[in-house]
Tab-separated table of C-alpha atoms in Angstrom:
chain	number	residue	atom	x	y	z
A	5	ASP	CA	-3.271	-11.091	13.374
A	6	GLN	CA	-4.730	-8.029	11.674
A	7	GLN	CA	-3.102	-5.086	13.419
A	8	VAL	CA	-4.873	-2.507	11.288
A	9	LYS	CA	-8.574	-2.959	10.674
A	10	GLN	CA	-11.105	-1.263	8.510
A	11	ASN	CA	-14.397	-2.763	9.560
A	12	SER	CA	-16.484	-1.255	6.804
A	13	PRO	CA	-15.734	-2.924	3.484
A	14	SER	CA	-17.850	-0.392	1.638
A	15	LEU	CA	-19.409	3.032	2.017
A	16	SER	CA	-21.830	4.898	-0.192
A	17	VAL	CA	-22.191	8.678	0.032
A	18	GLN	CA	-24.000	11.315	-1.981
A	19	GLU	CA	-21.990	13.876	-3.874
A	20	GLY	CA	-21.401	16.984	-1.791
A	21	ARG	CA	-21.865	15.203	1.521
A	22	ILE	CA	-19.171	14.135	3.952
A	23	SER	CA	-17.460	10.754	3.667
A	24	ILE	CA	-16.086	9.308	6.883
A	25	LEU	CA	-13.802	6.320	6.673
A	26	ASN	CA	-12.720	4.602	9.851
A	27	CYS	CA	-9.698	2.615	10.877
A	28	ASP	CA	-8.727	0.874	14.116
A	29	TYR	CA	-5.366	-0.459	15.165
A	30	THR	CA	-4.100	-2.668	17.934
A	31	ASN	CA	-0.360	-2.019	18.038
A	32	SER	CA	0.393	0.779	20.506
A	33	MET	CA	3.866	1.151	18.985
A	34	PHE	CA	2.457	2.626	15.789
A	35	ASP	CA	3.398	6.285	15.616
A	36	TYR	CA	2.673	7.258	12.034
A	37	PHE	CA	-0.533	6.777	10.128
A	38	LEU	CA	-1.399	7.246	6.496
A	39	TRP	CA	-4.322	7.051	4.135
A	40	TYR	CA	-3.950	5.823	0.584
A	41	LYS	CA	-6.419	5.822	-2.269
A	42	LYS	CA	-6.404	3.019	-4.799
A	43	TYR	CA	-8.084	2.515	-8.136
A	44	PRO	CA	-8.379	-0.971	-9.663
A	45	ALA	CA	-5.199	-2.266	-11.300
A	46	GLU	CA	-3.186	0.695	-10.032
A	47	GLY	CA	-0.803	1.248	-7.176
A	48	PRO	CA	-2.010	3.129	-4.092
A	49	THR	CA	-1.705	6.903	-4.087
A	50	PHE	CA	-0.769	8.704	-0.902
A	51	LEU	CA	-3.450	11.052	0.413
A	52	ILE	CA	-2.654	12.307	3.873
A	53	SER	CA	-0.768	11.285	6.978
A	54	ILE	CA	-0.615	12.061	10.659
A	55	SER	CA	2.000	11.634	13.310
A	56	SER	CA	1.041	10.328	16.726
A	57	ILE	CA	1.965	13.653	18.289
A	58	LYS	CA	-1.002	15.231	16.557
A	59	ASP	CA	-4.709	14.531	16.660
A	60	LYS	CA	-5.707	16.234	13.441
A	61	ASN	CA	-4.215	16.989	10.066
A	62	GLU	CA	-5.994	18.758	7.274
A	63	ASP	CA	-5.215	19.041	3.578
A	64	GLY	CA	-7.876	20.586	1.411
A	65	ARG	CA	-10.955	18.400	1.401
A	66	PHE	CA	-9.205	15.688	3.407
A	67	THR	CA	-8.869	15.648	7.178
A	68	VAL	CA	-7.467	12.840	9.253
A	69	PHE	CA	-8.312	12.532	12.936
A	70	LEU	CA	-6.341	10.418	15.375
A	71	ASN	CA	-7.626	9.223	18.744
A	72	LYS	CA	-4.684	7.501	20.369
A	73	SER	CA	-6.512	6.414	23.481
A	74	ALA	CA	-9.081	4.619	21.351
A	75	LYS	CA	-6.494	3.488	18.794
A	76	HIS	CA	-8.743	4.875	16.131
A	77	LEU	CA	-8.289	7.134	13.148
A	78	SER	CA	-10.672	8.435	10.575
A	79	LEU	CA	-10.527	10.154	7.234
A	80	HIS	CA	-13.080	12.826	6.437
A	81	ILE	CA	-13.665	13.912	2.880
A	82	VAL	CA	-15.830	16.952	2.400
A	83	PRO	CA	-17.405	17.697	0.061
A	84	SER	CA	-17.299	14.257	-1.520
A	85	GLN	CA	-16.942	14.126	-5.291
A	86	PRO	CA	-17.594	11.305	-7.773
A	87	GLY	CA	-13.864	11.165	-8.501
A	88	ASP	CA	-13.294	10.188	-4.891
A	89	SER	CA	-14.828	6.790	-5.598
A	90	ALA	CA	-12.033	4.313	-4.933
A	91	VAL	CA	-10.734	1.929	-2.295
A	92	TYR	CA	-9.200	3.676	0.684
A	93	PHE	CA	-6.541	1.979	2.780
A	94	CYS	CA	-5.286	3.160	6.096
A	95	ALA	CA	-1.759	2.189	7.030
A	96	ALA	CA	0.423	2.459	10.091
A	97	SER	CA	4.077	2.210	10.910
A	98	SER	CA	6.345	2.258	13.915
A	99	ARG	CA	9.500	4.395	13.898
A	100	GLY	CA	9.494	4.705	10.140
A	101	ASN	CA	9.569	1.002	9.545
A	102	LYS	CA	7.369	-1.078	7.260
A	103	LEU	CA	3.780	-0.109	6.677
A	104	THR	CA	0.952	-2.330	7.820
A	105	PHE	CA	-2.205	-1.859	5.788
A	106	GLY	CA	-5.846	-2.242	6.650
A	107	THR	CA	-8.198	-4.262	4.479
A	108	GLY	CA	-9.598	-1.255	2.671
A	109	THR	CA	-12.965	0.454	2.326
A	110	GLN	CA	-14.621	0.840	-1.045
A	111	LEU	CA	-16.057	4.350	-1.231
A	112	LYS	CA	-18.710	5.105	-3.792
A	113	VAL	CA	-19.783	8.693	-4.253
A	114	GLU	CA	-23.109	8.868	-6.002
A	115	LEU	CA	-24.524	11.722	-8.011
B	9	GLY	CA	7.155	14.604	-6.422
B	10	ALA	CA	8.706	11.203	-6.013
B	11	VAL	CA	7.939	8.720	-8.769
B	12	VAL	CA	8.254	4.954	-8.710
B	13	SER	CA	7.981	3.147	-12.014
B	14	GLN	CA	7.036	-0.518	-12.214
B	15	HIS	CA	7.203	-2.761	-15.260
B	16	PRO	CA	5.449	-4.685	-16.700
B	17	SER	CA	1.961	-3.620	-15.734
B	18	ARG	CA	0.491	-6.906	-16.790
B	19	VAL	CA	1.982	-10.310	-17.569
B	20	ILE	CA	0.591	-13.726	-18.371
B	21	CYS	CA	2.899	-16.696	-18.095
B	22	LYS	CA	2.718	-20.455	-18.184
B	23	SER	CA	3.051	-22.603	-15.094
B	24	GLY	CA	6.629	-23.478	-14.360
B	25	THR	CA	8.154	-20.422	-15.976
B	26	SER	CA	9.742	-17.447	-14.228
B	27	VAL	CA	8.683	-13.833	-14.389
B	28	LYS	CA	10.734	-10.761	-13.542
B	29	ILE	CA	9.157	-7.520	-12.340
B	30	GLU	CA	11.169	-4.305	-12.257
B	31	CYS	CA	10.779	-1.385	-9.886
B	32	ARG	CA	12.626	1.870	-10.426
B	33	SER	CA	12.790	5.064	-8.435
B	34	LEU	CA	12.907	7.701	-11.157
B	35	ASP	CA	13.900	10.874	-9.361
B	36	PHE	CA	15.457	9.718	-6.134
B	37	GLN	CA	17.741	7.059	-4.800
B	38	ALA	CA	16.245	4.318	-2.709
B	39	THR	CA	18.437	2.138	-0.554
B	40	THR	CA	15.326	0.279	0.472
B	41	MET	CA	12.341	-0.787	-1.571
B	42	PHE	CA	9.307	-2.748	-0.478
B	43	TRP	CA	7.414	-5.430	-2.356
B	44	TYR	CA	3.721	-5.934	-1.622
B	45	ARG	CA	1.175	-8.382	-2.877
B	46	GLN	CA	-2.552	-7.918	-3.047
B	47	PHE	CA	-5.156	-10.603	-3.583
B	48	PRO	CA	-8.596	-9.558	-4.842
B	49	LYS	CA	-10.515	-7.529	-2.290
B	50	GLN	CA	-7.828	-7.983	0.307
B	51	SER	CA	-5.223	-5.830	1.935
B	52	LEU	CA	-1.736	-5.135	0.683
B	53	MET	CA	0.585	-7.623	2.305
B	54	LEU	CA	4.270	-6.887	2.634
B	55	MET	CA	6.291	-9.684	1.084
B	56	ALA	CA	9.833	-8.462	1.508
B	57	THR	CA	12.103	-5.505	2.000
B	58	SER	CA	14.708	-5.065	-0.689
B	59	ASN	CA	18.046	-3.647	0.467
B	60	GLU	CA	20.566	-2.210	-1.959
B	61	GLY	CA	23.778	-4.187	-1.870
B	62	SER	CA	22.591	-6.791	0.584
B	63	LYS	CA	20.075	-9.580	0.990
B	64	ALA	CA	16.393	-8.903	1.066
B	65	THR	CA	14.422	-9.348	4.250
B	66	TYR	CA	11.409	-11.595	3.789
B	67	GLU	CA	8.225	-11.576	5.808
B	68	GLN	CA	7.103	-14.680	7.598
B	69	GLY	CA	5.575	-17.207	5.248
B	70	VAL	CA	7.142	-15.796	2.074
B	71	GLU	CA	9.441	-18.230	0.303
B	72	LYS	CA	12.706	-16.503	-0.507
B	73	ASP	CA	13.669	-19.117	-3.069
B	74	LYS	CA	10.445	-18.591	-4.920
B	75	PHE	CA	10.377	-14.817	-4.821
B	76	LEU	CA	13.897	-13.737	-5.687
B	77	ILE	CA	14.711	-10.124	-4.995
B	78	ASN	CA	17.697	-8.273	-6.363
B	79	HIS	CA	18.483	-4.654	-5.506
B	80	ALA	CA	21.557	-4.066	-7.626
B	81	SER	CA	21.499	-0.291	-7.705
B	82	LEU	CA	20.070	2.633	-5.786
B	83	THR	CA	17.269	3.034	-8.305
B	84	LEU	CA	16.352	-0.526	-9.281
B	85	SER	CA	14.915	-3.510	-7.502
B	86	THR	CA	13.632	-6.632	-9.228
B	87	LEU	CA	11.290	-9.360	-8.065
B	88	THR	CA	11.479	-12.678	-9.887
B	89	VAL	CA	8.686	-15.159	-9.364
B	90	THR	CA	10.341	-18.504	-10.058
B	91	SER	CA	8.552	-21.627	-11.235
B	92	ALA	CA	5.266	-19.780	-11.181
B	93	HIS	CA	2.049	-21.565	-10.323
B	94	PRO	CA	-1.563	-20.427	-10.722
B	95	GLU	CA	-1.735	-19.627	-6.995
B	96	ASP	CA	0.995	-17.019	-7.562
B	97	SER	CA	-1.448	-15.050	-9.675
B	98	SER	CA	-1.843	-11.757	-7.891
B	99	PHE	CA	-1.218	-8.031	-8.011
B	100	TYR	CA	2.372	-7.191	-7.083
B	101	ILE	CA	3.272	-3.655	-6.086
B	102	CYS	CA	6.619	-2.127	-5.212
B	103	SER	CA	7.241	1.003	-3.218
B	104	ALA	CA	10.016	3.213	-1.929
B	105	ARG	CA	10.383	6.130	0.404
B	106	ALA	CA	11.964	9.267	-0.988
B	107	PRO	CA	14.441	11.073	1.272
B	108	GLY	CA	12.708	13.322	3.762
B	109	GLN	CA	9.294	11.824	3.163
B	110	GLY	CA	7.325	9.742	5.589
B	111	ALA	CA	4.950	8.235	3.085
B	112	LEU	CA	5.825	5.451	0.715
B	113	THR	CA	5.465	6.083	-2.985
B	114	PHE	CA	4.030	3.124	-4.834
B	115	GLY	CA	4.550	1.864	-8.325
B	116	SER	CA	1.586	1.214	-10.569
B	117	GLY	CA	1.601	-2.501	-9.856
B	118	THR	CA	1.937	-5.661	-11.933
B	119	ARG	CA	-0.958	-7.981	-12.552
B	120	LEU	CA	0.491	-11.501	-12.827
B	121	THR	CA	-1.639	-14.274	-14.236
B	122	VAL	CA	-0.210	-17.774	-14.308
B	123	VAL	CA	-2.017	-20.191	-16.629
């Protein structure tokens, strides 16, 4: 049972444009959500998080939006840069417990 | 920021042998560490939660006798893949949560290839 889903396995965006990565979840007990970036053969790197008491969190070029009623979150990257090309995982947890990861979206930012 | 070091980054072993992977929290103490596994183009799957001074908690479907976890100190957890088989070939990643932080910090991962 995949509790965290990323339905787009890949996304291609032009440099300078906005990248929007989506994530859906099914467990209403999740109260903390995170986005990680991962390069091949490396561990994931934390990008940004959001608590369920908020609907938006912004950090530089990265903004995460949370729609609790739809059980949906998204990561916006603007402007997108070639160095952003990586696999992005969303993750969720309940009360600070273990993280459940989505299946990842491969982002490719083209020149 | 918090740093988690994982060693080795890559290991090739023969079927039937055992391999030990180390995970260290370099600048903080971690009473709990998490071991994940990732197959190609798939999600990170939690294998077990390593608890300092007590037994690890394994996720459903993970064989505790095959994946031995030892968390002997507040900065070190080890995962030993015993009697490795080719199907154990995967990318293993450890993580820990620094005090006061909500996000997990991950190690750099270990690529295990069993031949």
